[in-house]
mmCIF file of N, CA and C in Angstrom:
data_model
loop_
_atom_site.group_PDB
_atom_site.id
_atom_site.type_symbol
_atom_site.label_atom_id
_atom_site.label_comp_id
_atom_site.label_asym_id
_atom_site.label_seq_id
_atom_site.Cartn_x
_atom_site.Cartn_y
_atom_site.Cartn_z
ATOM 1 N N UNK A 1 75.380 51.571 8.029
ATOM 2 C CA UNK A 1 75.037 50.811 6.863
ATOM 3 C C UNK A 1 75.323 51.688 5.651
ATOM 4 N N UNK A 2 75.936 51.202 4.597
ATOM 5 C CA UNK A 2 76.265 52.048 3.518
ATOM 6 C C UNK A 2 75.048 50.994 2.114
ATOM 7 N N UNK A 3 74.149 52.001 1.884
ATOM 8 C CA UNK A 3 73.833 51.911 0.543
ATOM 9 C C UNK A 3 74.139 51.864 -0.752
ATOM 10 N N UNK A 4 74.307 50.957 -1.465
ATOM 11 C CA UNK A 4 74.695 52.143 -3.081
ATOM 12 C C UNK A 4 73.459 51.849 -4.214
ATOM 13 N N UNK A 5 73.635 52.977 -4.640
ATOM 14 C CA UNK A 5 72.758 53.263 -5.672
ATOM 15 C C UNK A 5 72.933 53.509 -7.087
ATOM 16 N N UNK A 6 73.855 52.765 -7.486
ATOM 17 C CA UNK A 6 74.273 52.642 -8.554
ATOM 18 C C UNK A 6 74.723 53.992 -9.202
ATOM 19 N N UNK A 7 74.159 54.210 -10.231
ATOM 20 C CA UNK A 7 74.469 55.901 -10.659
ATOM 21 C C UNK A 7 73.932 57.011 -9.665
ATOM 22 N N UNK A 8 72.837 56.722 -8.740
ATOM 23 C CA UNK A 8 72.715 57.765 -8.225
ATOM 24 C C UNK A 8 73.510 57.664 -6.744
ATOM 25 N N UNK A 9 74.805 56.649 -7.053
ATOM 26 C CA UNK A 9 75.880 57.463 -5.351
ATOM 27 C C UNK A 9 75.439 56.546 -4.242
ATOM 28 N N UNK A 10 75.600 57.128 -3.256
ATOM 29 C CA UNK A 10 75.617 55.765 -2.264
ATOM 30 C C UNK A 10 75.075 56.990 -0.978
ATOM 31 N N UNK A 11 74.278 56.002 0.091
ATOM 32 C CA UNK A 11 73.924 56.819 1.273
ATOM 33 C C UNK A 11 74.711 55.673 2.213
ATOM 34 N N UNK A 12 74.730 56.823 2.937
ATOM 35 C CA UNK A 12 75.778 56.352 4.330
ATOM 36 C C UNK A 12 74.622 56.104 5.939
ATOM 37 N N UNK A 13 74.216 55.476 6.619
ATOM 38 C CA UNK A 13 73.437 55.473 7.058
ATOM 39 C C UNK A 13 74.301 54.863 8.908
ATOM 40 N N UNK A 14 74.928 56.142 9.909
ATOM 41 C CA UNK A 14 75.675 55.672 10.970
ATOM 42 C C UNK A 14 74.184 55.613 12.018
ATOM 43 N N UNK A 15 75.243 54.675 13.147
ATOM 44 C CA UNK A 15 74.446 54.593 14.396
ATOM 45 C C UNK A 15 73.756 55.418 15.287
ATOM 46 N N UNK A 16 74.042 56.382 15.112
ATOM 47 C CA UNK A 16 74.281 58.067 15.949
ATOM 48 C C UNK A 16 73.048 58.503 14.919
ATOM 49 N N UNK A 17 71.748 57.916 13.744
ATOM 50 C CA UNK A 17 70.752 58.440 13.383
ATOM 51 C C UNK A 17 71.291 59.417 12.378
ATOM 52 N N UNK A 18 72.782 59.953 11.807
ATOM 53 C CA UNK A 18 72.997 60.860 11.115
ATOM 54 C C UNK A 18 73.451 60.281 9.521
ATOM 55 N N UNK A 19 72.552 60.721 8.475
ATOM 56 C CA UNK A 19 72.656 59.737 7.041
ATOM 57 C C UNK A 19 73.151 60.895 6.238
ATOM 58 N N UNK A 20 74.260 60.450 5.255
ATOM 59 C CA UNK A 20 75.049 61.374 4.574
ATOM 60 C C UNK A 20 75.027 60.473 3.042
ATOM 61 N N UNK A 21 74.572 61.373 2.149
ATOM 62 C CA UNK A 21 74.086 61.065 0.503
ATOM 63 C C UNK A 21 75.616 61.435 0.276
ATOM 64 N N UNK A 22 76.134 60.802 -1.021
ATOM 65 C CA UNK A 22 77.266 61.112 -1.869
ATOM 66 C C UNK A 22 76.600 60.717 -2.863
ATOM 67 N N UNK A 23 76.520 61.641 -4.018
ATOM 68 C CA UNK A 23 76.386 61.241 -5.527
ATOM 69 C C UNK A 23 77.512 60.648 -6.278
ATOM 70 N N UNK A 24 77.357 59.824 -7.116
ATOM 71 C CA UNK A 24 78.535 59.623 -7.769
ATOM 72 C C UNK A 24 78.929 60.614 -9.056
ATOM 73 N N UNK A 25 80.162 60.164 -9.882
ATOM 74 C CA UNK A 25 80.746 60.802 -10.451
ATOM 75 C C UNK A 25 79.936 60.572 -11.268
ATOM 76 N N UNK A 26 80.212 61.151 -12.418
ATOM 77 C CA UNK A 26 79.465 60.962 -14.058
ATOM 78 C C UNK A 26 80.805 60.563 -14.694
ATOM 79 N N UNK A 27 79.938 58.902 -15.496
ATOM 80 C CA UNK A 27 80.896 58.642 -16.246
ATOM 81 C C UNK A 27 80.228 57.683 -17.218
ATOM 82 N N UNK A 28 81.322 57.011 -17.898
ATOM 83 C CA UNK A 28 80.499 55.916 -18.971
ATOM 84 C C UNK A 28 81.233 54.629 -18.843
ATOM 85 N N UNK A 29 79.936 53.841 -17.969
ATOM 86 C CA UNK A 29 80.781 52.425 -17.634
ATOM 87 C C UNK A 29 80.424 51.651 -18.694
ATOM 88 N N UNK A 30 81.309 50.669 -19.265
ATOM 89 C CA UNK A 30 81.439 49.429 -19.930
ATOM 90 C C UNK A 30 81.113 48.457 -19.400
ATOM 91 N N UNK A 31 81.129 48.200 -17.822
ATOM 92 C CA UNK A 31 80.300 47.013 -17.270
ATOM 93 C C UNK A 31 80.466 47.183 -16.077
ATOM 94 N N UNK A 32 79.277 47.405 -15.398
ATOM 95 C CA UNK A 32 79.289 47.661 -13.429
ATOM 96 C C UNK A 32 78.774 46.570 -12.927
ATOM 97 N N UNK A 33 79.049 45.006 -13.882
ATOM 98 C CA UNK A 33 79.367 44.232 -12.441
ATOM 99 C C UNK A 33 80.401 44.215 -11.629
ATOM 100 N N UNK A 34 80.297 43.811 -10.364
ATOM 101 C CA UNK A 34 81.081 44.175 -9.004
ATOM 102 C C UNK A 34 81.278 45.198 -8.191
ATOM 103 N N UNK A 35 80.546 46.538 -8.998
ATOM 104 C CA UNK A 35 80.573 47.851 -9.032
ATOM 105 C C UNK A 35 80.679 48.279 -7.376
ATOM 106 N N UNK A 36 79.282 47.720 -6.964
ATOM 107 C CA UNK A 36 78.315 47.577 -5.530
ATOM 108 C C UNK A 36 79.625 47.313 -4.329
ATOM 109 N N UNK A 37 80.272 45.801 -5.373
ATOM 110 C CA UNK A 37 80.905 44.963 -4.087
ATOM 111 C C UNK A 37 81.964 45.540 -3.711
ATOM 112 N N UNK A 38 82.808 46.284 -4.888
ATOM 113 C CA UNK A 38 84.180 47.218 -5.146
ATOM 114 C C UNK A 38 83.693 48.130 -3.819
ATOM 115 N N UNK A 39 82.675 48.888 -4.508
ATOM 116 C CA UNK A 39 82.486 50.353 -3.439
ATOM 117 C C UNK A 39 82.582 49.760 -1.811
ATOM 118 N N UNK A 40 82.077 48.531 -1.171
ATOM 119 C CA UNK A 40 81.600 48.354 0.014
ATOM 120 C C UNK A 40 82.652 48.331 0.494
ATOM 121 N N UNK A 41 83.766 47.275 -0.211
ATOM 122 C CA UNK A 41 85.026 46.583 -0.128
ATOM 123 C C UNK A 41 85.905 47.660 0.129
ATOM 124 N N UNK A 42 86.069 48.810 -0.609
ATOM 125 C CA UNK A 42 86.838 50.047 -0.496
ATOM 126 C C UNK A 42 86.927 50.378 0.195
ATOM 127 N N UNK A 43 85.579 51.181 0.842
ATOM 128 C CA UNK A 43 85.373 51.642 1.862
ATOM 129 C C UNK A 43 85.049 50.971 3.574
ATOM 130 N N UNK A 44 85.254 49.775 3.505
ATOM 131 C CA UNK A 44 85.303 49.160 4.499
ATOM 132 C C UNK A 44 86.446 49.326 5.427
ATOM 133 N N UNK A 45 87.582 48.700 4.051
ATOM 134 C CA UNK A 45 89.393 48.907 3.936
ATOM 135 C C UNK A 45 89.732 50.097 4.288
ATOM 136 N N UNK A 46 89.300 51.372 3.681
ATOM 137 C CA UNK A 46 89.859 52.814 3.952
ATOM 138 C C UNK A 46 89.104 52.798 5.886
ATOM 139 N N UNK A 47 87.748 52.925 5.855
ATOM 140 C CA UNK A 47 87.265 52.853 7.171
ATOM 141 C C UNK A 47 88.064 52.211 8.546
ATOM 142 N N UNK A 48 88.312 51.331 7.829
ATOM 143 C CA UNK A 48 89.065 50.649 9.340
ATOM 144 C C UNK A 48 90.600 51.142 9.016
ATOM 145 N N UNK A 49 91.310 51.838 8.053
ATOM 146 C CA UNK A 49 92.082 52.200 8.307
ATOM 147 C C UNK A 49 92.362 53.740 8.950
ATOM 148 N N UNK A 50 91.225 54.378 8.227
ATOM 149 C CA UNK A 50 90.966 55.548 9.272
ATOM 150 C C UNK A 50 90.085 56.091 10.453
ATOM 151 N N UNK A 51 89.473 55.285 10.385
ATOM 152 C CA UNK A 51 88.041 55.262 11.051
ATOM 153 C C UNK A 51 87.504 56.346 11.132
ATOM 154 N N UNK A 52 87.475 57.130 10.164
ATOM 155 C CA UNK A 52 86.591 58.529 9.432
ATOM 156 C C UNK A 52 85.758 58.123 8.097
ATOM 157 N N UNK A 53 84.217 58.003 8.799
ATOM 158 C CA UNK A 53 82.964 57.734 7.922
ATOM 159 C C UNK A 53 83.347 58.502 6.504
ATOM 160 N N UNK A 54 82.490 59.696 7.333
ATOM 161 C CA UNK A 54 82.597 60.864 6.173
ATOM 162 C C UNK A 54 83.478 61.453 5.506
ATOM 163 N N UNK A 55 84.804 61.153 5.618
ATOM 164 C CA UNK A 55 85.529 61.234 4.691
ATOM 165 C C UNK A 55 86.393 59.791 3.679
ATOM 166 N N UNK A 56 85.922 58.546 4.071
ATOM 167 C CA UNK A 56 85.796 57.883 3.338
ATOM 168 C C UNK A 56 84.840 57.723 2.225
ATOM 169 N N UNK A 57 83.580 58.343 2.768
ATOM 170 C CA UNK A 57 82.619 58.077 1.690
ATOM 171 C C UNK A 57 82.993 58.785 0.723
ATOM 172 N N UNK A 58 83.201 60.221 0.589
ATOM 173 C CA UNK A 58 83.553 60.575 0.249
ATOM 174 C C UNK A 58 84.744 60.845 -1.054
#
């Protein structure tokens, strides 16, 4: 399960009980709707193309 937390980054939460925090970048958004749906969407896409968690989250 992947979390996000808006400015404070997203937690990664696998089956195997092992949860990995990523902070996000610092920046200055103009508008973070879709922000959430972008990140899930991304990393769904990269995931099944590599099927490496932790370095997608990343």
């Amino acid at each position: 399960m992947l979390l996000t937390l808006g400015a404070d980054g997203a937690v990664l939460y696998e089956k195997n009980g092992k949860t990995t925090r990523q902070l996000a970048v610092a920046t200055t958004a103009s508008d973070t709707t879709g922000a959430g749906d972008a990140l899930i969407g991304a990393f769904a896409a990269s995931y099944i193309a590599t099927g490496e968690m932790q370095t997608v989250l990343r």
